[in-house]
Protein backbone atom coordinates (compact mmCIF):
# COMPACT_ATOMS: atom_id res chain seq x y z
CA UNK A 1 0.00 0.00 0.00
CA UNK A 2 2.83 2.33 1.01
CA UNK A 3 4.64 1.52 -2.23
CA UNK A 4 1.48 2.09 -4.31
CA UNK A 5 1.02 5.48 -2.64
CA UNK A 6 4.52 6.59 -3.36
CA UNK A 7 4.19 5.61 -7.04
CA UNK A 8 0.92 7.55 -7.12
CA UNK A 9 2.48 10.62 -5.50
CA UNK A 10 5.46 10.44 -7.83
CA UNK A 11 3.16 10.39 -10.83
CA UNK A 12 1.16 13.31 -9.43
CA UNK A 13 4.31 15.33 -8.87
CA UNK A 14 5.52 14.58 -12.39
CA UNK A 15 2.18 15.71 -13.76
CA UNK A 16 2.28 18.96 -11.76
CA UNK A 17 5.85 19.63 -12.86
CA UNK A 18 4.98 19.04 -16.49
CA UNK A 19 1.95 21.34 -16.30
CA UNK A 20 3.96 24.10 -14.61
CA UNK A 21 6.81 23.87 -17.10
CA UNK A 22 4.28 24.00 -19.90
CA UNK A 23 2.81 27.18 -18.44
CA UNK A 24 6.14 28.95 -18.07
CA UNK A 25 7.41 27.93 -21.55
CA UNK A 26 6.61 30.77 -23.96
CA UNK A 27 3.52 30.06 -25.97
CA UNK A 28 3.87 29.25 -29.69
CA UNK A 29 2.82 32.83 -30.35
CA UNK A 30 6.19 33.91 -28.94
CA UNK A 31 8.09 32.16 -31.72
CA UNK A 32 10.16 34.54 -33.85
CA UNK A 33 9.10 34.13 -37.46
CA UNK A 34 11.45 35.26 -40.21
CA UNK A 35 10.87 35.34 -43.95
CA UNK A 36 13.76 34.40 -46.27
CA UNK A 37 13.52 35.35 -49.97
CA UNK A 38 15.47 33.77 -52.81
CA UNK A 39 15.35 34.42 -56.57
CA UNK A 40 16.11 31.10 -58.34
CA UNK A 41 14.04 27.89 -58.32
CA UNK A 42 14.12 25.56 -55.31
CA UNK A 43 16.49 22.85 -56.68
CA UNK A 44 19.35 25.31 -57.31
CA UNK A 45 22.28 25.72 -54.91
CA UNK A 46 21.30 29.16 -53.49
CA UNK A 47 18.05 27.58 -52.31
CA UNK A 48 19.71 24.38 -51.06
CA UNK A 49 22.02 26.47 -48.86
CA UNK A 50 18.97 28.47 -47.70
CA UNK A 51 17.20 25.28 -46.54
CA UNK A 52 20.37 24.13 -44.76
CA UNK A 53 20.62 27.45 -42.91
CA UNK A 54 16.92 27.36 -42.00
CA UNK A 55 17.22 23.83 -40.58
CA UNK A 56 20.35 24.69 -38.60
CA UNK A 57 18.90 27.89 -37.12
CA UNK A 58 15.62 26.23 -36.17
CA UNK A 59 17.51 23.32 -34.60
CA UNK A 60 20.05 25.44 -32.74
CA UNK A 61 17.45 27.88 -31.41
CA UNK A 62 15.36 24.88 -30.34
CA UNK A 63 12.34 26.10 -32.23
CA UNK A 64 12.51 29.66 -30.88
CA UNK A 65 13.03 30.87 -34.46
CA UNK A 66 10.94 29.73 -37.40
CA UNK A 67 12.08 30.54 -40.95
CA UNK A 68 9.65 30.65 -43.86
CA UNK A 69 11.54 30.27 -47.12
CA UNK A 70 10.41 31.74 -50.47
CA UNK A 71 12.36 30.31 -53.44
CA UNK A 72 11.75 31.14 -57.11
CA UNK A 73 11.32 34.91 -56.69
CA UNK A 74 7.96 34.49 -54.95
CA UNK A 75 8.78 37.20 -52.40
CA UNK A 76 11.65 39.18 -53.99
CA UNK A 77 13.39 38.91 -57.38
CA UNK A 78 17.09 38.85 -58.33
CA UNK A 79 17.46 42.58 -58.89
CA UNK A 80 15.40 43.97 -56.00
CA UNK A 81 16.69 41.59 -53.33
CA UNK A 82 18.96 44.06 -51.53
CA UNK A 83 16.52 46.97 -51.60
CA UNK A 84 13.61 44.70 -50.72
CA UNK A 85 15.42 43.48 -47.61
CA UNK A 86 16.44 47.03 -46.65
CA UNK A 87 12.79 48.08 -47.00
CA UNK A 88 11.65 45.10 -44.91
CA UNK A 89 9.65 43.33 -47.66
CA UNK A 90 11.54 40.21 -46.56
CA UNK A 91 13.51 39.78 -43.33
CA UNK A 92 16.30 37.89 -45.09
CA UNK A 93 17.32 37.65 -48.75
CA UNK A 94 19.92 35.92 -50.87
CA UNK A 95 21.51 37.94 -53.65
CA UNK A 96 24.04 37.46 -56.41
CA UNK A 97 26.36 40.45 -56.23
CA UNK A 98 27.45 40.03 -59.84
CA UNK A 99 24.01 41.15 -60.97
CA UNK A 100 24.82 44.65 -59.63
CA UNK A 101 28.52 45.15 -60.40
CA UNK A 102 28.49 48.90 -59.72
CA UNK A 103 26.89 48.46 -56.31
CA UNK A 104 29.15 45.76 -54.84
CA UNK A 105 32.56 46.87 -56.11
CA UNK A 106 34.86 45.37 -53.45
CA UNK A 107 33.27 41.92 -53.24
CA UNK A 108 32.82 41.65 -57.02
CA UNK A 109 36.59 41.77 -57.38
CA UNK A 110 36.44 38.02 -56.63
CA UNK A 111 34.86 37.62 -60.10
CA UNK A 112 38.05 38.81 -61.82
CA UNK A 113 39.98 36.12 -63.70
CA UNK A 114 42.61 35.75 -60.98
CA UNK A 115 42.61 31.96 -60.79
CA UNK A 116 40.12 31.00 -58.06
CA UNK A 117 39.46 27.38 -58.98
CA UNK A 118 36.81 26.14 -56.54
CA UNK A 119 33.73 27.31 -54.68
CA UNK A 120 35.29 26.22 -51.39
CA UNK A 121 38.30 28.52 -51.87
CA UNK A 122 36.20 31.25 -53.49
CA UNK A 123 33.78 31.33 -50.57
CA UNK A 124 36.54 31.60 -47.95
CA UNK A 125 38.35 34.27 -49.98
CA UNK A 126 35.12 36.25 -50.28
CA UNK A 127 34.50 36.00 -46.53
CA UNK A 128 38.03 37.22 -45.73
CA UNK A 129 37.68 40.11 -48.18
CA UNK A 130 34.30 41.00 -46.71
CA UNK A 131 35.63 40.91 -43.14
CA UNK A 132 38.68 43.00 -43.96
CA UNK A 133 36.99 45.71 -46.02
CA UNK A 134 33.52 45.75 -44.39
CA UNK A 135 32.15 47.28 -47.64
CA UNK A 136 29.87 50.27 -47.27
CA UNK A 137 27.46 48.63 -49.73
CA UNK A 138 26.32 46.43 -46.81
CA UNK A 139 26.00 49.20 -44.18
CA UNK A 140 22.20 48.99 -44.15
CA UNK A 141 21.95 45.22 -43.61
CA UNK A 142 23.38 42.43 -41.46
CA UNK A 143 25.35 39.93 -43.55
CA UNK A 144 24.56 36.33 -42.48
CA UNK A 145 26.65 34.45 -45.06
CA UNK A 146 28.72 34.92 -48.19
CA UNK A 147 29.73 32.28 -50.72
CA UNK A 148 30.66 31.86 -54.35
CA UNK A 149 29.91 29.52 -57.21
CA UNK A 150 32.47 27.18 -58.70
CA UNK A 151 34.27 28.62 -61.77
CA UNK A 152 32.27 29.33 -64.92
CA UNK A 153 32.30 27.34 -68.14
CA UNK A 154 30.53 27.69 -71.47
CA UNK A 155 27.40 25.54 -71.88
CA UNK A 156 26.18 25.82 -75.47
CA UNK A 157 23.94 24.37 -78.15
CA UNK A 158 26.84 24.35 -80.65
CA UNK A 159 30.38 23.25 -79.85
CA UNK A 160 32.89 25.98 -78.91
CA UNK A 161 36.45 24.78 -79.57
CA UNK A 162 38.17 28.01 -80.62
CA UNK A 163 37.65 31.77 -81.08
CA UNK A 164 36.08 31.18 -84.46
CA UNK A 165 33.29 29.15 -82.85
CA UNK A 166 32.52 31.65 -80.07
CA UNK A 167 32.69 34.74 -82.30
CA UNK A 168 29.33 36.53 -82.21
CA UNK A 169 27.59 33.67 -80.37
CA UNK A 170 24.72 34.93 -78.17
CA UNK A 171 25.80 33.79 -74.72
CA UNK A 172 24.31 34.70 -71.38
CA UNK A 173 26.34 35.96 -68.42
CA UNK A 174 26.16 38.70 -65.81
CA UNK A 175 28.60 41.03 -64.06
CA UNK A 176 32.33 40.28 -64.20
CA UNK A 177 31.75 37.16 -66.24
CA UNK A 178 30.04 39.26 -68.91
CA UNK A 179 33.30 41.12 -69.54
CA UNK A 180 35.04 37.79 -69.99
CA UNK A 181 32.61 36.68 -72.71
CA UNK A 182 33.07 39.98 -74.51
CA UNK A 183 36.85 39.61 -74.37
CA UNK A 184 36.51 36.22 -76.06
CA UNK A 185 34.38 37.70 -78.83
CA UNK A 186 30.93 36.40 -77.87
CA UNK A 187 27.81 38.52 -78.08
CA UNK A 188 27.20 38.77 -74.35
CA UNK A 189 23.60 39.00 -73.17
CA UNK A 190 22.96 39.91 -69.53
CA UNK A 191 20.17 38.49 -67.39
CA UNK A 192 19.83 36.82 -63.99
CA UNK A 193 19.92 33.03 -63.82
CA UNK A 194 16.22 32.99 -63.00
CA UNK A 195 15.42 34.32 -66.52
CA UNK A 196 17.87 32.03 -68.32
CA UNK A 197 15.91 28.75 -68.76
CA UNK A 198 13.24 30.56 -70.78
CA UNK A 199 15.83 32.49 -72.83
CA UNK A 200 17.57 29.21 -73.73
CA UNK A 201 14.31 27.52 -74.59
CA UNK A 202 13.13 30.38 -76.80
CA UNK A 203 16.49 30.66 -78.52
CA UNK A 204 17.17 34.18 -77.23
CA UNK A 205 20.58 32.83 -76.21
CA UNK A 206 22.64 29.99 -77.63
CA UNK A 207 24.30 29.15 -74.37
CA UNK A 208 25.21 30.13 -70.83
CA UNK A 209 28.42 31.02 -69.05
CA UNK A 210 28.13 29.83 -65.44
CA UNK A 211 29.08 27.14 -62.98
CA UNK A 212 28.13 23.67 -64.20
CA UNK A 213 25.71 22.51 -61.49
CA UNK A 214 22.89 24.19 -63.47
CA UNK A 215 23.36 21.52 -66.18
CA UNK A 216 21.52 19.24 -63.75
CA UNK A 217 19.57 21.57 -61.45
CA UNK A 218 17.98 23.56 -64.28
CA UNK A 219 18.23 20.75 -66.82
CA UNK A 220 20.39 22.79 -69.20
CA UNK A 221 22.00 19.51 -70.29
CA UNK A 222 18.82 18.78 -72.23
CA UNK A 223 19.44 21.85 -74.43
CA UNK A 224 23.20 22.48 -74.20
CA UNK A 225 24.94 19.40 -75.55
CA UNK A 226 28.41 20.98 -75.32
CA UNK A 227 30.48 22.32 -72.47
CA UNK A 228 33.77 24.14 -73.07
CA UNK A 229 35.90 24.00 -69.94
CA UNK A 230 37.32 27.45 -69.34
CA UNK A 231 37.27 27.27 -65.53
CA UNK A 232 37.24 30.95 -64.89
CA UNK A 233 35.13 33.57 -63.07
CA UNK A 234 33.26 32.67 -59.94
CA UNK A 235 30.14 34.61 -58.92
CA UNK A 236 29.87 36.02 -55.36
CA UNK A 237 26.66 35.83 -53.31
CA UNK A 238 25.53 37.30 -49.98
CA UNK A 239 22.72 36.52 -47.56
CA UNK A 240 21.53 39.74 -45.95
CA UNK A 241 19.08 40.57 -43.18
CA UNK A 242 17.04 43.69 -42.50
CA UNK A 243 19.02 45.64 -39.90
CA UNK A 244 16.10 46.61 -37.66
CA UNK A 245 14.90 43.02 -37.62
CA UNK A 246 18.41 41.87 -36.77
CA UNK A 247 18.67 44.40 -33.93
CA UNK A 248 15.33 43.20 -32.56
CA UNK A 249 16.56 39.60 -32.17
CA UNK A 250 17.49 38.31 -28.69
CA UNK A 251 21.25 38.16 -28.06
CA UNK A 252 21.35 34.34 -27.91
CA UNK A 253 19.68 34.07 -31.33
CA UNK A 254 22.10 36.63 -32.77
CA UNK A 255 25.00 34.60 -31.40
CA UNK A 256 23.74 31.42 -33.04
CA UNK A 257 23.48 33.22 -36.40
CA UNK A 258 26.89 34.87 -35.98
CA UNK A 259 28.47 31.52 -35.20
CA UNK A 260 26.93 30.08 -38.35
CA UNK A 261 28.48 32.62 -40.76
CA UNK A 262 31.80 30.87 -41.40
CA UNK A 263 30.23 27.42 -41.18
CA UNK A 264 27.61 28.32 -43.76
CA UNK A 265 30.25 29.77 -46.07
CA UNK A 266 32.30 26.53 -45.92
CA UNK A 267 29.27 24.25 -46.17
CA UNK A 268 27.99 26.01 -49.28
CA UNK A 269 31.41 26.02 -50.98
CA UNK A 270 31.81 22.29 -50.39
CA UNK A 271 28.26 21.52 -51.43
CA UNK A 272 28.75 23.46 -54.68
CA UNK A 273 32.05 21.75 -55.59
CA UNK A 274 30.64 18.27 -54.96
CA UNK A 275 27.42 19.05 -56.74
CA UNK A 276 29.27 20.29 -59.85
CA UNK A 277 31.04 16.90 -60.06
CA UNK A 278 27.71 15.14 -59.76
CA UNK A 279 26.13 17.35 -62.44
CA UNK A 280 29.00 16.62 -64.86
CA UNK A 281 28.57 12.83 -64.54
CA UNK A 282 24.80 13.18 -64.77
CA UNK A 283 25.04 15.31 -67.95
CA UNK A 284 27.36 12.81 -69.63
CA UNK A 285 25.24 9.87 -68.67
CA UNK A 286 21.72 11.12 -69.25
CA UNK A 287 22.24 13.63 -72.08
CA UNK A 288 25.54 12.55 -73.66
CA UNK A 289 26.97 16.06 -73.24
CA UNK A 290 30.44 16.51 -74.73
CA UNK A 291 32.96 18.19 -72.41
CA UNK A 292 35.55 20.05 -74.50
CA UNK A 293 38.98 20.71 -73.01
CA UNK A 294 40.93 23.49 -74.67
CA UNK A 295 44.41 22.52 -75.76
CA UNK A 296 47.23 24.07 -73.73
CA UNK A 297 47.97 26.40 -76.59
CA UNK A 298 44.33 27.50 -76.86
CA UNK A 299 44.08 27.92 -73.06
CA UNK A 300 47.06 30.31 -73.07
CA UNK A 301 45.41 32.35 -75.83
CA UNK A 302 42.06 32.45 -74.00
CA UNK A 303 43.69 33.54 -70.75
CA UNK A 304 45.77 36.18 -72.51
CA UNK A 305 42.62 37.92 -73.71
CA UNK A 306 41.55 38.39 -70.07
CA UNK A 307 44.74 39.99 -68.76
CA UNK A 308 43.77 43.64 -69.49
CA UNK A 309 40.56 43.18 -67.46
CA UNK A 310 42.38 43.24 -64.14
CA UNK A 311 44.19 46.53 -64.74
CA UNK A 312 41.00 48.07 -66.09
CA UNK A 313 39.09 46.99 -62.99
CA UNK A 314 41.78 48.44 -60.71
CA UNK A 315 41.58 51.79 -62.49
CA UNK A 316 37.81 51.87 -62.33
CA UNK A 317 37.78 50.91 -58.64
CA UNK A 318 40.40 53.57 -57.85
CA UNK A 319 38.31 56.18 -59.65
CA UNK A 320 35.41 55.28 -57.36
CA UNK A 321 37.59 55.76 -54.27
CA UNK A 322 38.47 52.11 -53.54
CA UNK A 323 42.00 50.73 -53.20
CA UNK A 324 41.81 48.60 -56.35
CA UNK A 325 45.37 47.31 -56.34
CA UNK A 326 45.26 46.39 -52.64
CA UNK A 327 42.03 44.41 -53.11
CA UNK A 328 43.52 42.48 -56.04
CA UNK A 329 46.76 41.85 -54.09
CA UNK A 330 44.71 40.55 -51.15
CA UNK A 331 42.78 38.15 -53.36
CA UNK A 332 46.01 36.87 -54.87
CA UNK A 333 47.45 36.27 -51.38
CA UNK A 334 44.25 34.52 -50.31
CA UNK A 335 44.35 32.25 -53.38
CA UNK A 336 47.71 31.02 -52.07
CA UNK A 337 46.28 30.63 -48.57
CA UNK A 338 43.21 28.63 -49.61
CA UNK A 339 44.80 26.78 -52.50
CA UNK A 340 42.86 28.52 -55.29
N1 LIG B 1 26.86 31.93 -62.18
C1 LIG B 1 25.86 32.86 -61.72
C2 LIG B 1 25.27 32.47 -60.42
C3 LIG B 1 24.67 31.13 -60.37
C4 LIG B 1 25.27 29.94 -60.56
N2 LIG B 1 24.39 28.92 -60.36
C5 LIG B 1 23.18 29.45 -60.06
C6 LIG B 1 21.95 28.89 -59.81
C7 LIG B 1 20.89 29.70 -59.54
C8 LIG B 1 21.03 31.09 -59.51
C9 LIG B 1 22.24 31.69 -59.75
C10 LIG B 1 23.32 30.88 -60.03
C11 LIG B 1 24.88 33.09 -62.79
O1 LIG B 1 25.14 32.58 -63.86
O2 LIG B 1 23.90 33.80 -62.59
PDB file of N, CA and C and ligand atoms in Angstrom, residues 39-40 44-46 96 99 149 152 172 192-193 209-211 213-214 235 237 272, ligand 1:
ATOM      1  N   UNK A  39      15.846  34.161 -55.198  1.00  0.00           N
ATOM      2  CA  UNK A  39      15.352  34.423 -56.567  1.00  0.00           C
ATOM      3  C   UNK A  39      15.288  33.200 -57.484  1.00  0.00           C
ATOM      4  N   UNK A  40      16.218  32.201 -57.378  1.00  0.00           N
ATOM      5  CA  UNK A  40      16.110  31.095 -58.345  1.00  0.00           C
ATOM      6  C   UNK A  40      15.195  29.972 -57.843  1.00  0.00           C
ATOM      7  N   UNK A  44      18.015  24.748 -57.059  1.00  0.00           N
ATOM      8  CA  UNK A  44      19.352  25.315 -57.308  1.00  0.00           C
ATOM      9  C   UNK A  44      20.117  25.541 -55.994  1.00  0.00           C
ATOM     10  N   UNK A  45      21.444  25.684 -56.124  1.00  0.00           N
ATOM     11  CA  UNK A  45      22.278  25.724 -54.915  1.00  0.00           C
ATOM     12  C   UNK A  45      21.984  26.896 -53.963  1.00  0.00           C
ATOM     13  N   UNK A  46      21.595  28.110 -54.474  1.00  0.00           N
ATOM     14  CA  UNK A  46      21.303  29.163 -53.485  1.00  0.00           C
ATOM     15  C   UNK A  46      20.131  28.776 -52.572  1.00  0.00           C
ATOM     16  N   UNK A  96      22.814  37.672 -55.643  1.00  0.00           N
ATOM     17  CA  UNK A  96      24.038  37.455 -56.413  1.00  0.00           C
ATOM     18  C   UNK A  96      24.617  38.834 -56.702  1.00  0.00           C
ATOM     19  N   UNK A  99      25.102  40.554 -60.205  1.00  0.00           N
ATOM     20  CA  UNK A  99      24.011  41.151 -60.969  1.00  0.00           C
ATOM     21  C   UNK A  99      23.981  42.673 -60.814  1.00  0.00           C
ATOM     22  N   UNK A 149      30.119  30.705 -56.374  1.00  0.00           N
ATOM     23  CA  UNK A 149      29.907  29.521 -57.206  1.00  0.00           C
ATOM     24  C   UNK A 149      31.277  28.874 -57.477  1.00  0.00           C
ATOM     25  N   UNK A 152      33.223  29.378 -63.808  1.00  0.00           N
ATOM     26  CA  UNK A 152      32.271  29.327 -64.923  1.00  0.00           C
ATOM     27  C   UNK A 152      32.849  28.629 -66.153  1.00  0.00           C
ATOM     28  N   UNK A 172      24.809  33.993 -72.557  1.00  0.00           N
ATOM     29  CA  UNK A 172      24.305  34.705 -71.384  1.00  0.00           C
ATOM     30  C   UNK A 172      25.305  34.675 -70.221  1.00  0.00           C
ATOM     31  N   UNK A 192      19.597  37.695 -65.146  1.00  0.00           N
ATOM     32  CA  UNK A 192      19.828  36.824 -63.986  1.00  0.00           C
ATOM     33  C   UNK A 192      19.582  35.364 -64.352  1.00  0.00           C
ATOM     34  N   UNK A 193      20.097  34.464 -63.557  1.00  0.00           N
ATOM     35  CA  UNK A 193      19.922  33.031 -63.816  1.00  0.00           C
ATOM     36  C   UNK A 193      18.443  32.652 -63.885  1.00  0.00           C
ATOM     37  N   UNK A 209      27.101  31.063 -69.663  1.00  0.00           N
ATOM     38  CA  UNK A 209      28.421  31.020 -69.045  1.00  0.00           C
ATOM     39  C   UNK A 209      28.194  31.052 -67.534  1.00  0.00           C
ATOM     40  N   UNK A 210      28.408  29.914 -66.882  1.00  0.00           N
ATOM     41  CA  UNK A 210      28.133  29.834 -65.444  1.00  0.00           C
ATOM     42  C   UNK A 210      28.786  28.576 -64.882  1.00  0.00           C
ATOM     43  N   UNK A 211      28.587  28.374 -63.583  1.00  0.00           N
ATOM     44  CA  UNK A 211      29.084  27.137 -62.978  1.00  0.00           C
ATOM     45  C   UNK A 211      28.191  25.979 -63.442  1.00  0.00           C
ATOM     46  N   UNK A 213      26.769  23.254 -62.198  1.00  0.00           N
ATOM     47  CA  UNK A 213      25.712  22.507 -61.490  1.00  0.00           C
ATOM     48  C   UNK A 213      24.336  22.745 -62.110  1.00  0.00           C
ATOM     49  N   UNK A 214      24.196  23.893 -62.844  1.00  0.00           N
ATOM     50  CA  UNK A 214      22.893  24.187 -63.472  1.00  0.00           C
ATOM     51  C   UNK A 214      22.581  23.223 -64.627  1.00  0.00           C
ATOM     52  N   UNK A 235      31.109  33.540 -59.212  1.00  0.00           N
ATOM     53  CA  UNK A 235      30.138  34.609 -58.916  1.00  0.00           C
ATOM     54  C   UNK A 235      29.951  34.691 -57.394  1.00  0.00           C
ATOM     55  N   UNK A 237      28.015  35.691 -53.864  1.00  0.00           N
ATOM     56  CA  UNK A 237      26.656  35.828 -53.306  1.00  0.00           C
ATOM     57  C   UNK A 237      26.735  36.337 -51.857  1.00  0.00           C
ATOM     58  N   UNK A 272      28.689  23.046 -53.268  1.00  0.00           N
ATOM     59  CA  UNK A 272      28.751  23.456 -54.680  1.00  0.00           C
ATOM     60  C   UNK A 272      29.794  22.621 -55.439  1.00  0.00           C
TER      61      UNK A 272
HETATM   62  N1  LIG B   1      26.861  31.935 -62.175  1.00  0.00           N
HETATM   63  C1  LIG B   1      25.860  32.862 -61.720  1.00  0.00           C
HETATM   64  C2  LIG B   1      25.274  32.465 -60.417  1.00  0.00           C
HETATM   65  C3  LIG B   1      24.668  31.133 -60.372  1.00  0.00           C
HETATM   66  C4  LIG B   1      25.269  29.939 -60.564  1.00  0.00           C
HETATM   67  N2  LIG B   1      24.392  28.918 -60.359  1.00  0.00           N
HETATM   68  C5  LIG B   1      23.180  29.450 -60.062  1.00  0.00           C
HETATM   69  C6  LIG B   1      21.949  28.885 -59.809  1.00  0.00           C
HETATM   70  C7  LIG B   1      20.887  29.702 -59.537  1.00  0.00           C
HETATM   71  C8  LIG B   1      21.029  31.092 -59.505  1.00  0.00           C
HETATM   72  C9  LIG B   1      22.237  31.692 -59.752  1.00  0.00           C
HETATM   73  C10 LIG B   1      23.323  30.876 -60.035  1.00  0.00           C
HETATM   74  C11 LIG B   1      24.877  33.088 -62.788  1.00  0.00           C
HETATM   75  O1  LIG B   1      25.135  32.581 -63.855  1.00  0.00           O
HETATM   76  O2  LIG B   1      23.901  33.796 -62.590  1.00  0.00           O
END
